[in-house]
């Protein structure tokens, strides 16, 4: 469990994200691959932009649930939450903090939380683990992607199709 007694979080990365005209407007639905926990600190007041952070529990955009954050508020979520950002107008700025469970996981980009969750039946974790292995273990990535796709994971189905079209 995430909050076991004696567990700790280590800050691995921090980045500032801007969404505005002439720059990025959308960060499509995704999982934060390098973070056990992500904290999003809202910098911009919500009346300065349309749209913002959302949670997307299903395959279709119609399942999106907007999360309104005031300037100065923070939302934290675990690695297995599919989410994204879409700003249709105005300017949004947020500070993103990615945490892992150890300094070693930060340094070597290992993701022990995915391995644990995948071993316990999480299809999202299986998909993300397969995705993270594309470069170092292409065969393991393909097998994991196929398993997640067969379990009905829509992103895995899409990615598996791409892998097979590429001849992997």
PDB file of C-alpha atoms in Angstrom:
ATOM      1  CA  UNK A   1       0.000   0.000   0.000  1.00  0.00           C
ATOM      2  CA  UNK A   2       1.025   3.539  -0.739  1.00  0.00           C
ATOM      3  CA  UNK A   3       0.850   4.781   2.837  1.00  0.00           C
ATOM      4  CA  UNK A   4       2.440   1.938   4.763  1.00  0.00           C
ATOM      5  CA  UNK A   5       4.048   2.930   8.025  1.00  0.00           C
ATOM      6  CA  UNK A   6       7.689   3.719   7.360  1.00  0.00           C
ATOM      7  CA  UNK A   7       7.210   4.310   3.643  1.00  0.00           C
ATOM      8  CA  UNK A   8       8.526   7.488   2.081  1.00  0.00           C
ATOM      9  CA  UNK A   9       8.246   9.463  -1.103  1.00  0.00           C
ATOM     10  CA  UNK A  10      11.261  10.953  -2.817  1.00  0.00           C
ATOM     11  CA  UNK A  11      10.919  13.918  -5.169  1.00  0.00           C
ATOM     12  CA  UNK A  12      12.371  12.833  -8.525  1.00  0.00           C
ATOM     13  CA  UNK A  13      11.411  15.574 -10.930  1.00  0.00           C
ATOM     14  CA  UNK A  14       9.663  18.928 -11.015  1.00  0.00           C
ATOM     15  CA  UNK A  15       8.478  20.703 -14.111  1.00  0.00           C
ATOM     16  CA  UNK A  16       6.383  23.693 -15.068  1.00  0.00           C
ATOM     17  CA  UNK A  17       3.695  23.168 -17.693  1.00  0.00           C
ATOM     18  CA  UNK A  18       2.221  26.032 -19.731  1.00  0.00           C
ATOM     19  CA  UNK A  19      -0.867  25.737 -21.887  1.00  0.00           C
ATOM     20  CA  UNK A  20      -1.521  28.814 -24.027  1.00  0.00           C
ATOM     21  CA  UNK A  21      -2.023  30.093 -27.571  1.00  0.00           C
ATOM     22  CA  UNK A  22       0.923  29.230 -29.781  1.00  0.00           C
ATOM     23  CA  UNK A  23       2.107  26.546 -27.353  1.00  0.00           C
ATOM     24  CA  UNK A  24       0.764  23.303 -26.034  1.00  0.00           C
ATOM     25  CA  UNK A  25      -3.022  23.234 -25.546  1.00  0.00           C
ATOM     26  CA  UNK A  26      -3.558  19.526 -24.862  1.00  0.00           C
ATOM     27  CA  UNK A  27      -1.838  16.741 -22.967  1.00  0.00           C
ATOM     28  CA  UNK A  28      -3.968  13.730 -23.980  1.00  0.00           C
ATOM     29  CA  UNK A  29      -5.169  11.144 -21.487  1.00  0.00           C
ATOM     30  CA  UNK A  30      -2.178   9.273 -20.066  1.00  0.00           C
ATOM     31  CA  UNK A  31      -0.607   7.656 -17.022  1.00  0.00           C
ATOM     32  CA  UNK A  32       2.437   9.222 -15.373  1.00  0.00           C
ATOM     33  CA  UNK A  33       4.956   6.492 -16.130  1.00  0.00           C
ATOM     34  CA  UNK A  34       7.830   7.770 -14.002  1.00  0.00           C
ATOM     35  CA  UNK A  35       5.917   8.627 -10.846  1.00  0.00           C
ATOM     36  CA  UNK A  36       4.455   6.578  -8.037  1.00  0.00           C
ATOM     37  CA  UNK A  37       2.674   9.772  -6.960  1.00  0.00           C
ATOM     38  CA  UNK A  38       2.173  12.985  -8.911  1.00  0.00           C
ATOM     39  CA  UNK A  39       1.294  16.316  -7.320  1.00  0.00           C
ATOM     40  CA  UNK A  40      -0.154  19.079  -9.496  1.00  0.00           C
ATOM     41  CA  UNK A  41       0.119  22.572  -8.050  1.00  0.00           C
ATOM     42  CA  UNK A  42      -2.209  24.971  -9.843  1.00  0.00           C
ATOM     43  CA  UNK A  43      -0.535  28.332 -10.465  1.00  0.00           C
ATOM     44  CA  UNK A  44      -3.132  30.042 -12.673  1.00  0.00           C
ATOM     45  CA  UNK A  45      -6.511  31.258 -11.444  1.00  0.00           C
ATOM     46  CA  UNK A  46      -9.302  29.226 -13.094  1.00  0.00           C
ATOM     47  CA  UNK A  47     -10.942  32.313 -14.604  1.00  0.00           C
ATOM     48  CA  UNK A  48      -7.831  32.800 -16.789  1.00  0.00           C
ATOM     49  CA  UNK A  49      -8.472  29.738 -18.974  1.00  0.00           C
ATOM     50  CA  UNK A  50     -11.145  27.355 -20.227  1.00  0.00           C
ATOM     51  CA  UNK A  51     -10.724  23.653 -19.524  1.00  0.00           C
ATOM     52  CA  UNK A  52      -7.875  22.246 -17.465  1.00  0.00           C
ATOM     53  CA  UNK A  53      -7.057  19.037 -15.612  1.00  0.00           C
ATOM     54  CA  UNK A  54      -9.359  16.039 -16.016  1.00  0.00           C
ATOM     55  CA  UNK A  55      -9.601  12.390 -15.017  1.00  0.00           C
ATOM     56  CA  UNK A  56     -10.601   9.920 -17.732  1.00  0.00           C
ATOM     57  CA  UNK A  57     -11.664   6.549 -16.308  1.00  0.00           C
ATOM     58  CA  UNK A  58     -12.794   5.086 -19.637  1.00  0.00           C
ATOM     59  CA  UNK A  59     -11.677   4.754 -23.226  1.00  0.00           C
ATOM     60  CA  UNK A  60     -13.838   7.509 -24.656  1.00  0.00           C
ATOM     61  CA  UNK A  61     -13.479  11.240 -24.054  1.00  0.00           C
ATOM     62  CA  UNK A  62     -17.101  11.249 -22.869  1.00  0.00           C
ATOM     63  CA  UNK A  63     -15.873   9.624 -19.634  1.00  0.00           C
ATOM     64  CA  UNK A  64     -13.747  12.672 -18.752  1.00  0.00           C
ATOM     65  CA  UNK A  65     -14.351  14.230 -15.366  1.00  0.00           C
ATOM     66  CA  UNK A  66     -13.077  17.804 -15.030  1.00  0.00           C
ATOM     67  CA  UNK A  67     -11.273  18.715 -11.818  1.00  0.00           C
ATOM     68  CA  UNK A  68     -11.429  22.423 -11.065  1.00  0.00           C
ATOM     69  CA  UNK A  69      -8.450  23.722  -9.123  1.00  0.00           C
ATOM     70  CA  UNK A  70      -8.076  27.207  -7.690  1.00  0.00           C
ATOM     71  CA  UNK A  71      -4.687  28.928  -7.851  1.00  0.00           C
ATOM     72  CA  UNK A  72      -2.589  27.567  -4.997  1.00  0.00           C
ATOM     73  CA  UNK A  73      -4.458  24.270  -4.692  1.00  0.00           C
ATOM     74  CA  UNK A  74      -2.745  20.912  -5.083  1.00  0.00           C
ATOM     75  CA  UNK A  75      -4.111  17.615  -6.293  1.00  0.00           C
ATOM     76  CA  UNK A  76      -2.132  14.408  -5.825  1.00  0.00           C
ATOM     77  CA  UNK A  77      -2.770  11.119  -7.576  1.00  0.00           C
ATOM     78  CA  UNK A  78      -1.203   7.706  -7.913  1.00  0.00           C
ATOM     79  CA  UNK A  79       0.456   6.162 -10.961  1.00  0.00           C
ATOM     80  CA  UNK A  80      -2.658   4.276 -11.992  1.00  0.00           C
ATOM     81  CA  UNK A  81      -4.924   7.275 -12.621  1.00  0.00           C
ATOM     82  CA  UNK A  82      -5.529   8.064 -16.277  1.00  0.00           C
ATOM     83  CA  UNK A  83      -5.731  11.822 -16.637  1.00  0.00           C
ATOM     84  CA  UNK A  84      -4.932  14.683 -18.973  1.00  0.00           C
ATOM     85  CA  UNK A  85      -5.181  18.398 -19.621  1.00  0.00           C
ATOM     86  CA  UNK A  86      -7.077  20.284 -22.279  1.00  0.00           C
ATOM     87  CA  UNK A  87      -7.117  24.084 -22.361  1.00  0.00           C
ATOM     88  CA  UNK A  88      -9.295  25.541 -25.111  1.00  0.00           C
ATOM     89  CA  UNK A  89      -8.521  29.208 -24.405  1.00  0.00           C
ATOM     90  CA  UNK A  90      -6.523  31.409 -22.076  1.00  0.00           C
ATOM     91  CA  UNK A  91      -3.325  30.509 -20.259  1.00  0.00           C
ATOM     92  CA  UNK A  92      -2.860  27.782 -17.662  1.00  0.00           C
ATOM     93  CA  UNK A  93       0.331  27.203 -15.685  1.00  0.00           C
ATOM     94  CA  UNK A  94       0.937  24.387 -13.229  1.00  0.00           C
ATOM     95  CA  UNK A  95       3.861  22.945 -11.312  1.00  0.00           C
ATOM     96  CA  UNK A  96       4.148  19.153 -11.602  1.00  0.00           C
ATOM     97  CA  UNK A  97       6.019  17.119  -8.978  1.00  0.00           C
ATOM     98  CA  UNK A  98       6.850  13.456  -9.595  1.00  0.00           C
ATOM     99  CA  UNK A  99       7.623  11.260  -6.603  1.00  0.00           C
ATOM    100  CA  UNK A 100       8.964   7.699  -6.367  1.00  0.00           C
ATOM    101  CA  UNK A 101       9.388   5.346  -3.431  1.00  0.00           C
ATOM    102  CA  UNK A 102      13.187   5.571  -3.355  1.00  0.00           C
ATOM    103  CA  UNK A 103      16.128   7.606  -4.595  1.00  0.00           C
ATOM    104  CA  UNK A 104      17.253   4.524  -6.536  1.00  0.00           C
ATOM    105  CA  UNK A 105      13.958   4.429  -8.459  1.00  0.00           C
ATOM    106  CA  UNK A 106      14.459   8.099  -9.352  1.00  0.00           C
ATOM    107  CA  UNK A 107      17.988   7.512 -10.563  1.00  0.00           C
ATOM    108  CA  UNK A 108      17.528   4.334 -12.592  1.00  0.00           C
ATOM    109  CA  UNK A 109      13.907   4.995 -13.678  1.00  0.00           C
ATOM    110  CA  UNK A 110      12.804   1.641 -12.280  1.00  0.00           C
ATOM    111  CA  UNK A 111       9.128   1.300 -11.511  1.00  0.00           C
ATOM    112  CA  UNK A 112       8.726  -1.318  -8.788  1.00  0.00           C
ATOM    113  CA  UNK A 113       5.170  -0.136  -8.105  1.00  0.00           C
ATOM    114  CA  UNK A 114       4.147  -1.243 -11.623  1.00  0.00           C
ATOM    115  CA  UNK A 115       5.683  -4.670 -11.147  1.00  0.00           C
ATOM    116  CA  UNK A 116       3.894  -5.118  -7.821  1.00  0.00           C
ATOM    117  CA  UNK A 117       0.527  -3.910  -9.136  1.00  0.00           C
ATOM    118  CA  UNK A 118       0.815  -5.960 -12.354  1.00  0.00           C
ATOM    119  CA  UNK A 119       1.608  -9.086 -10.323  1.00  0.00           C
ATOM    120  CA  UNK A 120      -1.559  -8.376  -8.342  1.00  0.00           C
ATOM    121  CA  UNK A 121      -3.747  -8.202 -11.460  1.00  0.00           C
ATOM    122  CA  UNK A 122      -3.788  -4.508 -12.401  1.00  0.00           C
ATOM    123  CA  UNK A 123      -4.235  -4.313 -16.172  1.00  0.00           C
ATOM    124  CA  UNK A 124      -3.271  -0.612 -16.143  1.00  0.00           C
ATOM    125  CA  UNK A 125      -0.002  -1.511 -14.430  1.00  0.00           C
ATOM    126  CA  UNK A 126       0.605  -4.368 -16.867  1.00  0.00           C
ATOM    127  CA  UNK A 127       0.125  -1.957 -19.777  1.00  0.00           C
ATOM    128  CA  UNK A 128       2.442   0.658 -18.295  1.00  0.00           C
ATOM    129  CA  UNK A 129       5.073  -1.937 -17.430  1.00  0.00           C
ATOM    130  CA  UNK A 130       4.977  -3.276 -21.003  1.00  0.00           C
ATOM    131  CA  UNK A 131       5.230   0.259 -22.337  1.00  0.00           C
ATOM    132  CA  UNK A 132       8.252   1.011 -20.151  1.00  0.00           C
ATOM    133  CA  UNK A 133      10.074  -2.074 -21.476  1.00  0.00           C
ATOM    134  CA  UNK A 134       9.855  -1.200 -25.191  1.00  0.00           C
ATOM    135  CA  UNK A 135      13.522  -0.273 -25.554  1.00  0.00           C
ATOM    136  CA  UNK A 136      15.293  -2.579 -23.087  1.00  0.00           C
ATOM    137  CA  UNK A 137      13.112  -5.668 -23.477  1.00  0.00           C
ATOM    138  CA  UNK A 138      11.139  -5.546 -26.763  1.00  0.00           C
ATOM    139  CA  UNK A 139       9.978  -9.166 -26.529  1.00  0.00           C
ATOM    140  CA  UNK A 140       8.819  -8.767 -22.918  1.00  0.00           C
ATOM    141  CA  UNK A 141       7.126  -5.519 -23.924  1.00  0.00           C
ATOM    142  CA  UNK A 142       5.253  -7.229 -26.745  1.00  0.00           C
ATOM    143  CA  UNK A 143       4.128 -10.106 -24.509  1.00  0.00           C
ATOM    144  CA  UNK A 144       2.962  -7.759 -21.756  1.00  0.00           C
ATOM    145  CA  UNK A 145       1.201  -5.494 -24.263  1.00  0.00           C
ATOM    146  CA  UNK A 146      -0.570  -8.498 -25.763  1.00  0.00           C
ATOM    147  CA  UNK A 147      -1.671  -9.686 -22.309  1.00  0.00           C
ATOM    148  CA  UNK A 148      -3.021  -6.244 -21.389  1.00  0.00           C
ATOM    149  CA  UNK A 149      -4.754  -5.930 -24.781  1.00  0.00           C
ATOM    150  CA  UNK A 150      -6.375  -9.353 -24.397  1.00  0.00           C
ATOM    151  CA  UNK A 151      -7.594  -8.260 -20.953  1.00  0.00           C
ATOM    152  CA  UNK A 152      -9.414  -5.380 -22.681  1.00  0.00           C
ATOM    153  CA  UNK A 153      -7.071  -2.459 -22.017  1.00  0.00           C
ATOM    154  CA  UNK A 154      -7.909  -0.058 -24.856  1.00  0.00           C
ATOM    155  CA  UNK A 155      -4.553   1.766 -24.851  1.00  0.00           C
ATOM    156  CA  UNK A 156      -2.735  -1.577 -24.952  1.00  0.00           C
ATOM    157  CA  UNK A 157      -4.912  -2.661 -27.878  1.00  0.00           C
ATOM    158  CA  UNK A 158      -3.938   0.487 -29.763  1.00  0.00           C
ATOM    159  CA  UNK A 159      -0.238   0.221 -28.899  1.00  0.00           C
ATOM    160  CA  UNK A 160      -0.136  -3.502 -29.712  1.00  0.00           C
ATOM    161  CA  UNK A 161      -1.596  -2.798 -33.142  1.00  0.00           C
ATOM    162  CA  UNK A 162       1.138  -0.218 -33.718  1.00  0.00           C
ATOM    163  CA  UNK A 163       3.846  -2.643 -32.572  1.00  0.00           C
ATOM    164  CA  UNK A 164       2.560  -5.361 -34.892  1.00  0.00           C
ATOM    165  CA  UNK A 165       2.337  -2.943 -37.835  1.00  0.00           C
ATOM    166  CA  UNK A 166       5.972  -2.025 -37.181  1.00  0.00           C
ATOM    167  CA  UNK A 167       6.857  -5.715 -37.435  1.00  0.00           C
ATOM    168  CA  UNK A 168       7.705  -6.357 -33.799  1.00  0.00           C
TER     169      UNK A 168
END
